[in-house]
Amino acid sequence: MKFFIDTADLEEIREAHDMGVLDGVTTNPSLMKKASQRAGRRLDFHQHIFDICELVDGDVSAEVTGVTYAAIMEEAKALAAIHSNVVVKVPLILDGIKAINSLSKLGIKVNCTLCFSPTQALIAAKAGATYISPFLGRVDDMSADGMQLLQEVVTIYANYGLETQILAASIRHPVHVVKSALMGAHVATMPLGVIKKLLLHPLTDRGLKQFLTDWDQYKQTPR
Ligand code: E4P
């Protein structure tokens, strides 16, 4: 399973990159706003995406904000021209699906975002999306089951050998990651906090403490 970080914050991306387990980045307009607020100024979108691409050797999703076919196509081409790592993020709306179809024919990689149903995922794959992003946490927020959505997408894609990669998004905690991996999602995109939590286990901490204490006592034992 590939690990993407879900942020536009360069410091967070650097920290995850330094762990050596980062395969890519997903951003969205809200994350750009957050990174700009943290920087105390409006970050230049295209320059910022370029900076992320220079940092991470992997797919970097950059989202369009146009909602008509023409606007999506224009923005998508400009975003794809920034760097070869760019994957254009397109919302799962009618004009988005039309644009995904055209972009895939042009060889531009697309992450189809805001997926909340298996039928949406099926249409995105038929249109030629490189990635489909089911939003697990946001489905859970509606008292529904994000993991059930993911399972349905996995099954449908497997039934027809669809090549679109499944990118589990809106991940809120490690159980989302475990279940996504068990279901065979190709990618999980997570905030830095969740990536760090994947490491945690109190028995590891307790075991290490005990080993280090015992090692000290071993070294003090006379030969
Ligand atoms: C995915 O690409 C989205 O940026 C993201 O996962 C949305 O997550 P959220 O529901 O926590 O905002």
PDB file of C-alpha atoms and ligand atoms in Angstrom:
ATOM      1  CA  MET A   1       0.000   0.000   0.000  1.00  0.00           C
ATOM      2  CA  LYS A   2       1.262   3.468  -0.887  1.00  0.00           C
ATOM      3  CA  PHE A   3       1.246   6.206   1.766  1.00  0.00           C
ATOM      4  CA  PHE A   4       0.356   9.730   0.674  1.00  0.00           C
ATOM      5  CA  ILE A   5       0.275  12.686   3.042  1.00  0.00           C
ATOM      6  CA  ASP A   6      -2.888  14.784   2.951  1.00  0.00           C
ATOM      7  CA  THR A   7      -1.574  18.319   3.439  1.00  0.00           C
ATOM      8  CA  ALA A   8      -0.184  21.357   1.632  1.00  0.00           C
ATOM      9  CA  ASP A   9       2.112  22.210   4.541  1.00  0.00           C
ATOM     10  CA  LEU A  10       5.747  21.933   3.411  1.00  0.00           C
ATOM     11  CA  GLU A  11       7.039  21.321   6.936  1.00  0.00           C
ATOM     12  CA  GLU A  12       4.654  18.410   7.422  1.00  0.00           C
ATOM     13  CA  ILE A  13       5.551  17.015   4.004  1.00  0.00           C
ATOM     14  CA  ARG A  14       9.259  17.279   4.844  1.00  0.00           C
ATOM     15  CA  GLU A  15       8.725  15.501   8.177  1.00  0.00           C
ATOM     16  CA  ALA A  16       6.836  12.606   6.534  1.00  0.00           C
ATOM     17  CA  HIS A  17       9.371  12.484   3.692  1.00  0.00           C
ATOM     18  CA  ASP A  18      12.225  12.212   6.198  1.00  0.00           C
ATOM     19  CA  MET A  19      10.601   9.073   7.625  1.00  0.00           C
ATOM     20  CA  GLY A  20      11.322   7.459   4.252  1.00  0.00           C
ATOM     21  CA  VAL A  21       7.837   6.002   3.825  1.00  0.00           C
ATOM     22  CA  LEU A  22       6.152   8.716   1.780  1.00  0.00           C
ATOM     23  CA  ASP A  23       4.940   7.878  -1.732  1.00  0.00           C
ATOM     24  CA  GLY A  24       2.996  11.020  -2.621  1.00  0.00           C
ATOM     25  CA  VAL A  25       0.933  14.018  -1.542  1.00  0.00           C
ATOM     26  CA  THR A  26      -2.699  15.072  -1.836  1.00  0.00           C
ATOM     27  CA  THR A  27      -3.735  18.701  -1.521  1.00  0.00           C
ATOM     28  CA  ASN A  28      -7.071  20.475  -1.890  1.00  0.00           C
ATOM     29  CA  PRO A  29      -8.267  24.103  -1.722  1.00  0.00           C
ATOM     30  CA  SER A  30      -8.968  23.874   2.023  1.00  0.00           C
ATOM     31  CA  LEU A  31      -5.460  22.543   2.668  1.00  0.00           C
ATOM     32  CA  MET A  32      -3.998  25.393   0.552  1.00  0.00           C
ATOM     33  CA  LYS A  33      -5.933  27.870   2.701  1.00  0.00           C
ATOM     34  CA  LYS A  34      -4.614  26.224   5.877  1.00  0.00           C
ATOM     35  CA  ALA A  35      -0.995  26.253   4.632  1.00  0.00           C
ATOM     36  CA  SER A  36      -1.353  29.918   3.629  1.00  0.00           C
ATOM     37  CA  GLN A  37      -2.764  30.827   7.032  1.00  0.00           C
ATOM     38  CA  ARG A  38       0.155  29.048   8.689  1.00  0.00           C
ATOM     39  CA  ALA A  39       2.614  30.883   6.413  1.00  0.00           C
ATOM     40  CA  GLY A  40       0.892  34.192   7.194  1.00  0.00           C
ATOM     41  CA  ARG A  41       0.510  35.021   3.494  1.00  0.00           C
ATOM     42  CA  ARG A  42      -1.294  33.718   0.414  1.00  0.00           C
ATOM     43  CA  LEU A  43       1.001  31.103  -1.068  1.00  0.00           C
ATOM     44  CA  ASP A  44       1.258  31.110  -4.860  1.00  0.00           C
ATOM     45  CA  PHE A  45      -0.641  27.950  -5.815  1.00  0.00           C
ATOM     46  CA  HIS A  46       1.397  26.878  -8.848  1.00  0.00           C
ATOM     47  CA  GLN A  47       4.744  27.707  -7.229  1.00  0.00           C
ATOM     48  CA  HIS A  48       3.713  25.842  -4.082  1.00  0.00           C
ATOM     49  CA  ILE A  49       2.712  22.729  -6.033  1.00  0.00           C
ATOM     50  CA  PHE A  50       6.064  22.918  -7.830  1.00  0.00           C
ATOM     51  CA  ASP A  51       7.883  23.137  -4.467  1.00  0.00           C
ATOM     52  CA  ILE A  52       6.020  20.061  -3.188  1.00  0.00           C
ATOM     53  CA  CYS A  53       6.858  18.153  -6.380  1.00  0.00           C
ATOM     54  CA  GLU A  54      10.544  18.983  -5.984  1.00  0.00           C
ATOM     55  CA  LEU A  55      10.426  17.591  -2.447  1.00  0.00           C
ATOM     56  CA  VAL A  56       8.534  14.350  -3.054  1.00  0.00           C
ATOM     57  CA  ASP A  57       9.347  11.870  -5.780  1.00  0.00           C
ATOM     58  CA  GLY A  58       5.794  10.644  -6.304  1.00  0.00           C
ATOM     59  CA  ASP A  59       2.322  11.700  -7.336  1.00  0.00           C
ATOM     60  CA  VAL A  60       1.216  15.118  -6.058  1.00  0.00           C
ATOM     61  CA  SER A  61      -2.488  15.894  -6.389  1.00  0.00           C
ATOM     62  CA  ALA A  62      -3.424  19.502  -7.200  1.00  0.00           C
ATOM     63  CA  GLU A  63      -7.106  20.336  -7.416  1.00  0.00           C
ATOM     64  CA  VAL A  64      -8.980  22.366 -10.006  1.00  0.00           C
ATOM     65  CA  THR A  65     -11.626  24.826  -8.811  1.00  0.00           C
ATOM     66  CA  GLY A  66     -13.481  25.227 -12.114  1.00  0.00           C
ATOM     67  CA  VAL A  67     -16.807  23.426 -12.366  1.00  0.00           C
ATOM     68  CA  THR A  68     -17.461  23.604 -16.112  1.00  0.00           C
ATOM     69  CA  TYR A  69     -15.819  21.318 -18.669  1.00  0.00           C
ATOM     70  CA  ALA A  70     -13.946  24.206 -20.284  1.00  0.00           C
ATOM     71  CA  ALA A  71     -12.694  25.648 -16.993  1.00  0.00           C
ATOM     72  CA  ILE A  72     -11.617  22.230 -15.672  1.00  0.00           C
ATOM     73  CA  MET A  73      -9.736  21.448 -18.888  1.00  0.00           C
ATOM     74  CA  GLU A  74      -7.933  24.791 -18.900  1.00  0.00           C
ATOM     75  CA  GLU A  75      -6.911  24.545 -15.246  1.00  0.00           C
ATOM     76  CA  ALA A  76      -5.970  20.877 -15.540  1.00  0.00           C
ATOM     77  CA  LYS A  77      -3.613  21.511 -18.454  1.00  0.00           C
ATOM     78  CA  ALA A  78      -1.947  24.381 -16.594  1.00  0.00           C
ATOM     79  CA  LEU A  79      -1.552  22.276 -13.432  1.00  0.00           C
ATOM     80  CA  ALA A  80      -0.181  19.282 -15.336  1.00  0.00           C
ATOM     81  CA  ALA A  81       2.417  21.564 -16.955  1.00  0.00           C
ATOM     82  CA  ILE A  82       3.866  22.529 -13.541  1.00  0.00           C
ATOM     83  CA  HIS A  83       5.745  19.267 -12.990  1.00  0.00           C
ATOM     84  CA  SER A  84       5.674  15.648 -14.149  1.00  0.00           C
ATOM     85  CA  ASN A  85       4.646  14.578 -10.617  1.00  0.00           C
ATOM     86  CA  VAL A  86       1.356  16.487 -10.782  1.00  0.00           C
ATOM     87  CA  VAL A  87      -1.894  14.532 -10.755  1.00  0.00           C
ATOM     88  CA  VAL A  88      -4.876  16.775 -11.414  1.00  0.00           C
ATOM     89  CA  LYS A  89      -7.681  16.469  -8.898  1.00  0.00           C
ATOM     90  CA  VAL A  90     -11.129  16.769 -10.485  1.00  0.00           C
ATOM     91  CA  PRO A  91     -14.463  16.704  -8.614  1.00  0.00           C
ATOM     92  CA  LEU A  92     -16.976  13.958  -9.268  1.00  0.00           C
ATOM     93  CA  ILE A  93     -19.547  16.026 -11.169  1.00  0.00           C
ATOM     94  CA  LEU A  94     -20.883  15.667 -14.720  1.00  0.00           C
ATOM     95  CA  ASP A  95     -18.455  18.155 -16.273  1.00  0.00           C
ATOM     96  CA  GLY A  96     -15.688  16.614 -14.181  1.00  0.00           C
ATOM     97  CA  ILE A  97     -16.390  13.185 -15.667  1.00  0.00           C
ATOM     98  CA  LYS A  98     -16.340  14.622 -19.190  1.00  0.00           C
ATOM     99  CA  ALA A  99     -13.029  16.342 -18.425  1.00  0.00           C
ATOM    100  CA  ILE A 100     -11.545  13.155 -16.924  1.00  0.00           C
ATOM    101  CA  ASN A 101     -12.382  11.350 -20.142  1.00  0.00           C
ATOM    102  CA  SER A 102     -10.604  14.001 -22.234  1.00  0.00           C
ATOM    103  CA  LEU A 103      -7.660  14.351 -19.849  1.00  0.00           C
ATOM    104  CA  SER A 104      -7.037  10.606 -19.761  1.00  0.00           C
ATOM    105  CA  LYS A 105      -6.905  10.605 -23.572  1.00  0.00           C
ATOM    106  CA  LEU A 106      -4.300  13.387 -23.375  1.00  0.00           C
ATOM    107  CA  GLY A 107      -2.242  11.268 -20.963  1.00  0.00           C
ATOM    108  CA  ILE A 108      -2.856  13.615 -18.010  1.00  0.00           C
ATOM    109  CA  LYS A 109      -3.211  11.748 -14.721  1.00  0.00           C
ATOM    110  CA  VAL A 110      -6.381  12.468 -12.737  1.00  0.00           C
ATOM    111  CA  ASN A 111      -7.396  11.906  -9.133  1.00  0.00           C
ATOM    112  CA  CYS A 112     -11.190  11.914  -9.110  1.00  0.00           C
ATOM    113  CA  THR A 113     -12.158  13.472  -5.777  1.00  0.00           C
ATOM    114  CA  LEU A 114     -15.247  13.807  -3.574  1.00  0.00           C
ATOM    115  CA  CYS A 115     -16.431  10.226  -4.138  1.00  0.00           C
ATOM    116  CA  PHE A 116     -19.239   9.158  -1.825  1.00  0.00           C
ATOM    117  CA  SER A 117     -20.958   6.318  -3.672  1.00  0.00           C
ATOM    118  CA  PRO A 118     -20.035   3.137  -5.576  1.00  0.00           C
ATOM    119  CA  THR A 119     -21.847   4.353  -8.705  1.00  0.00           C
ATOM    120  CA  GLN A 120     -19.736   7.521  -8.705  1.00  0.00           C
ATOM    121  CA  ALA A 121     -16.623   5.347  -8.428  1.00  0.00           C
ATOM    122  CA  LEU A 122     -17.777   3.153 -11.311  1.00  0.00           C
ATOM    123  CA  ILE A 123     -18.354   6.155 -13.594  1.00  0.00           C
ATOM    124  CA  ALA A 124     -14.982   7.692 -12.674  1.00  0.00           C
ATOM    125  CA  ALA A 125     -13.207   4.462 -13.602  1.00  0.00           C
ATOM    126  CA  LYS A 126     -15.097   4.198 -16.899  1.00  0.00           C
ATOM    127  CA  ALA A 127     -14.061   7.781 -17.674  1.00  0.00           C
ATOM    128  CA  GLY A 128     -10.400   6.806 -17.201  1.00  0.00           C
ATOM    129  CA  ALA A 129      -9.453   8.309 -13.819  1.00  0.00           C
ATOM    130  CA  THR A 130      -6.007   7.295 -12.578  1.00  0.00           C
ATOM    131  CA  TYR A 131      -7.205   7.401  -8.957  1.00  0.00           C
ATOM    132  CA  ILE A 132     -10.602   7.381  -7.287  1.00  0.00           C
ATOM    133  CA  SER A 133     -10.816   8.970  -3.829  1.00  0.00           C
ATOM    134  CA  PRO A 134     -13.630   7.647  -1.625  1.00  0.00           C
ATOM    135  CA  PHE A 135     -13.869   9.973   1.397  1.00  0.00           C
ATOM    136  CA  LEU A 136     -14.124   7.544   4.326  1.00  0.00           C
ATOM    137  CA  GLY A 137     -14.239   9.965   7.260  1.00  0.00           C
ATOM    138  CA  ARG A 138     -16.811  12.265   5.678  1.00  0.00           C
ATOM    139  CA  VAL A 139     -19.106   9.275   5.055  1.00  0.00           C
ATOM    140  CA  ASP A 140     -18.682   8.251   8.697  1.00  0.00           C
ATOM    141  CA  ASP A 141     -19.561  11.841   9.687  1.00  0.00           C
ATOM    142  CA  MET A 142     -22.995  11.307   8.106  1.00  0.00           C
ATOM    143  CA  SER A 143     -23.615   8.278  10.356  1.00  0.00           C
ATOM    144  CA  ALA A 144     -22.979   5.994   7.377  1.00  0.00           C
ATOM    145  CA  ASP A 145     -20.096   3.550   6.890  1.00  0.00           C
ATOM    146  CA  GLY A 146     -17.075   4.769   4.932  1.00  0.00           C
ATOM    147  CA  MET A 147     -15.473   1.330   5.060  1.00  0.00           C
ATOM    148  CA  GLN A 148     -18.541  -0.250   3.455  1.00  0.00           C
ATOM    149  CA  LEU A 149     -18.243   2.259   0.604  1.00  0.00           C
ATOM    150  CA  LEU A 150     -14.590   1.322   0.165  1.00  0.00           C
ATOM    151  CA  GLN A 151     -15.399  -2.406   0.159  1.00  0.00           C
ATOM    152  CA  GLU A 152     -18.048  -1.885  -2.514  1.00  0.00           C
ATOM    153  CA  VAL A 153     -15.625   0.075  -4.703  1.00  0.00           C
ATOM    154  CA  VAL A 154     -12.926  -2.586  -4.265  1.00  0.00           C
ATOM    155  CA  THR A 155     -15.374  -5.360  -5.211  1.00  0.00           C
ATOM    156  CA  ILE A 156     -16.819  -3.546  -8.238  1.00  0.00           C
ATOM    157  CA  TYR A 157     -13.383  -2.662  -9.607  1.00  0.00           C
ATOM    158  CA  ALA A 158     -12.183  -6.253  -9.087  1.00  0.00           C
ATOM    159  CA  ASN A 159     -15.321  -7.668 -10.789  1.00  0.00           C
ATOM    160  CA  TYR A 160     -14.506  -5.821 -14.001  1.00  0.00           C
ATOM    161  CA  GLY A 161     -10.708  -5.571 -13.801  1.00  0.00           C
ATOM    162  CA  LEU A 162     -10.909  -1.760 -13.725  1.00  0.00           C
ATOM    163  CA  GLU A 163      -7.456  -0.219 -13.570  1.00  0.00           C
ATOM    164  CA  THR A 164      -8.263   2.968 -11.658  1.00  0.00           C
ATOM    165  CA  GLN A 165      -6.324   2.932  -8.392  1.00  0.00           C
ATOM    166  CA  ILE A 166      -8.298   3.195  -5.172  1.00  0.00           C
ATOM    167  CA  LEU A 167      -7.048   6.015  -2.960  1.00  0.00           C
ATOM    168  CA  ALA A 168      -8.620   5.847   0.498  1.00  0.00           C
ATOM    169  CA  ALA A 169      -9.122   9.493   1.515  1.00  0.00           C
ATOM    170  CA  SER A 170     -10.546  11.498   4.403  1.00  0.00           C
ATOM    171  CA  ILE A 171      -8.761   9.120   6.742  1.00  0.00           C
ATOM    172  CA  ARG A 172      -9.137  10.084  10.376  1.00  0.00           C
ATOM    173  CA  HIS A 173      -7.423   7.307  12.365  1.00  0.00           C
ATOM    174  CA  PRO A 174      -5.268   4.160  12.066  1.00  0.00           C
ATOM    175  CA  VAL A 175      -8.264   1.790  11.926  1.00  0.00           C
ATOM    176  CA  HIS A 176      -9.245   3.417   8.615  1.00  0.00           C
ATOM    177  CA  VAL A 177      -5.727   2.587   7.374  1.00  0.00           C
ATOM    178  CA  VAL A 178      -5.767  -1.021   8.603  1.00  0.00           C
ATOM    179  CA  LYS A 179      -9.178  -1.746   7.099  1.00  0.00           C
ATOM    180  CA  SER A 180      -8.242  -0.021   3.815  1.00  0.00           C
ATOM    181  CA  ALA A 181      -5.091  -2.156   3.605  1.00  0.00           C
ATOM    182  CA  LEU A 182      -7.055  -5.340   4.375  1.00  0.00           C
ATOM    183  CA  MET A 183      -9.480  -4.477   1.583  1.00  0.00           C
ATOM    184  CA  GLY A 184      -6.606  -3.868  -0.816  1.00  0.00           C
ATOM    185  CA  ALA A 185      -6.833  -0.100  -1.393  1.00  0.00           C
ATOM    186  CA  HIS A 186      -3.809   0.916  -3.469  1.00  0.00           C
ATOM    187  CA  VAL A 187      -3.167   4.126  -1.517  1.00  0.00           C
ATOM    188  CA  ALA A 188      -4.081   5.719   1.804  1.00  0.00           C
ATOM    189  CA  THR A 189      -3.777   9.480   2.086  1.00  0.00           C
ATOM    190  CA  MET A 190      -3.477  10.656   5.665  1.00  0.00           C
ATOM    191  CA  PRO A 191      -2.703  13.713   7.756  1.00  0.00           C
ATOM    192  CA  LEU A 192       0.745  13.667   9.391  1.00  0.00           C
ATOM    193  CA  GLY A 193      -0.850  12.940  12.778  1.00  0.00           C
ATOM    194  CA  VAL A 194      -2.328   9.674  11.510  1.00  0.00           C
ATOM    195  CA  ILE A 195       0.949   8.598   9.859  1.00  0.00           C
ATOM    196  CA  LYS A 196       2.691   9.073  13.217  1.00  0.00           C
ATOM    197  CA  LYS A 197      -0.028   7.157  15.074  1.00  0.00           C
ATOM    198  CA  LEU A 198       0.596   4.120  12.841  1.00  0.00           C
ATOM    199  CA  LEU A 199       3.837   3.637  14.780  1.00  0.00           C
ATOM    200  CA  LEU A 200       2.404   3.727  18.262  1.00  0.00           C
ATOM    201  CA  HIS A 201       2.098   0.778  20.606  1.00  0.00           C
ATOM    202  CA  PRO A 202       2.505   0.954  24.397  1.00  0.00           C
ATOM    203  CA  LEU A 203       3.945  -2.581  24.464  1.00  0.00           C
ATOM    204  CA  THR A 204       6.750  -1.394  22.159  1.00  0.00           C
ATOM    205  CA  ASP A 205       7.548   1.465  24.552  1.00  0.00           C
ATOM    206  CA  ARG A 206       7.326  -0.808  27.594  1.00  0.00           C
ATOM    207  CA  GLY A 207       9.396  -3.537  25.918  1.00  0.00           C
ATOM    208  CA  LEU A 208      12.107  -1.086  24.836  1.00  0.00           C
ATOM    209  CA  LYS A 209      12.313   0.413  28.322  1.00  0.00           C
ATOM    210  CA  GLN A 210      12.738  -3.058  29.789  1.00  0.00           C
ATOM    211  CA  PHE A 211      15.399  -4.048  27.219  1.00  0.00           C
ATOM    212  CA  LEU A 212      17.403  -0.878  27.916  1.00  0.00           C
ATOM    213  CA  THR A 213      17.177  -1.382  31.702  1.00  0.00           C
ATOM    214  CA  ASP A 214      18.255  -5.013  31.355  1.00  0.00           C
ATOM    215  CA  TRP A 215      21.107  -4.021  29.026  1.00  0.00           C
ATOM    216  CA  ASP A 216      22.435  -1.562  31.638  1.00  0.00           C
ATOM    217  CA  GLN A 217      22.292  -4.300  34.279  1.00  0.00           C
ATOM    218  CA  TYR A 218      23.982  -6.775  31.909  1.00  0.00           C
ATOM    219  CA  LYS A 219      26.844  -4.329  31.343  1.00  0.00           C
ATOM    220  CA  GLN A 220      27.279  -3.887  35.085  1.00  0.00           C
ATOM    221  CA  THR A 221      27.528  -7.646  35.638  1.00  0.00           C
ATOM    222  CA  PRO A 222      31.168  -8.598  36.457  1.00  0.00           C
ATOM    223  CA  ARG A 223      32.882 -10.753  33.823  1.00  0.00           C
TER     224      ARG A 223
HETATM  225  C1  E4P B   1      -8.268  13.795  -0.246  1.00  0.00           C
HETATM  226  O1  E4P B   1      -7.567  13.893  -1.211  1.00  0.00           O
HETATM  227  C2  E4P B   1      -8.777  14.927   0.541  1.00  0.00           C
HETATM  228  O2  E4P B   1      -7.856  15.987   0.455  1.00  0.00           O
HETATM  229  C3  E4P B   1      -8.906  14.606   2.000  1.00  0.00           C
HETATM  230  O3  E4P B   1      -8.576  13.283   2.292  1.00  0.00           O
HETATM  231  C4  E4P B   1     -10.129  15.150   2.651  1.00  0.00           C
HETATM  232  O4  E4P B   1     -10.090  14.798   4.013  1.00  0.00           O
HETATM  233  P1  E4P B   1     -11.010  15.495   5.110  1.00  0.00           P
HETATM  234  O5  E4P B   1     -12.377  14.913   5.014  1.00  0.00           O
HETATM  235  O6  E4P B   1     -10.355  15.153   6.417  1.00  0.00           O
HETATM  236  O7  E4P B   1     -10.988  16.978   4.818  1.00  0.00           O
END
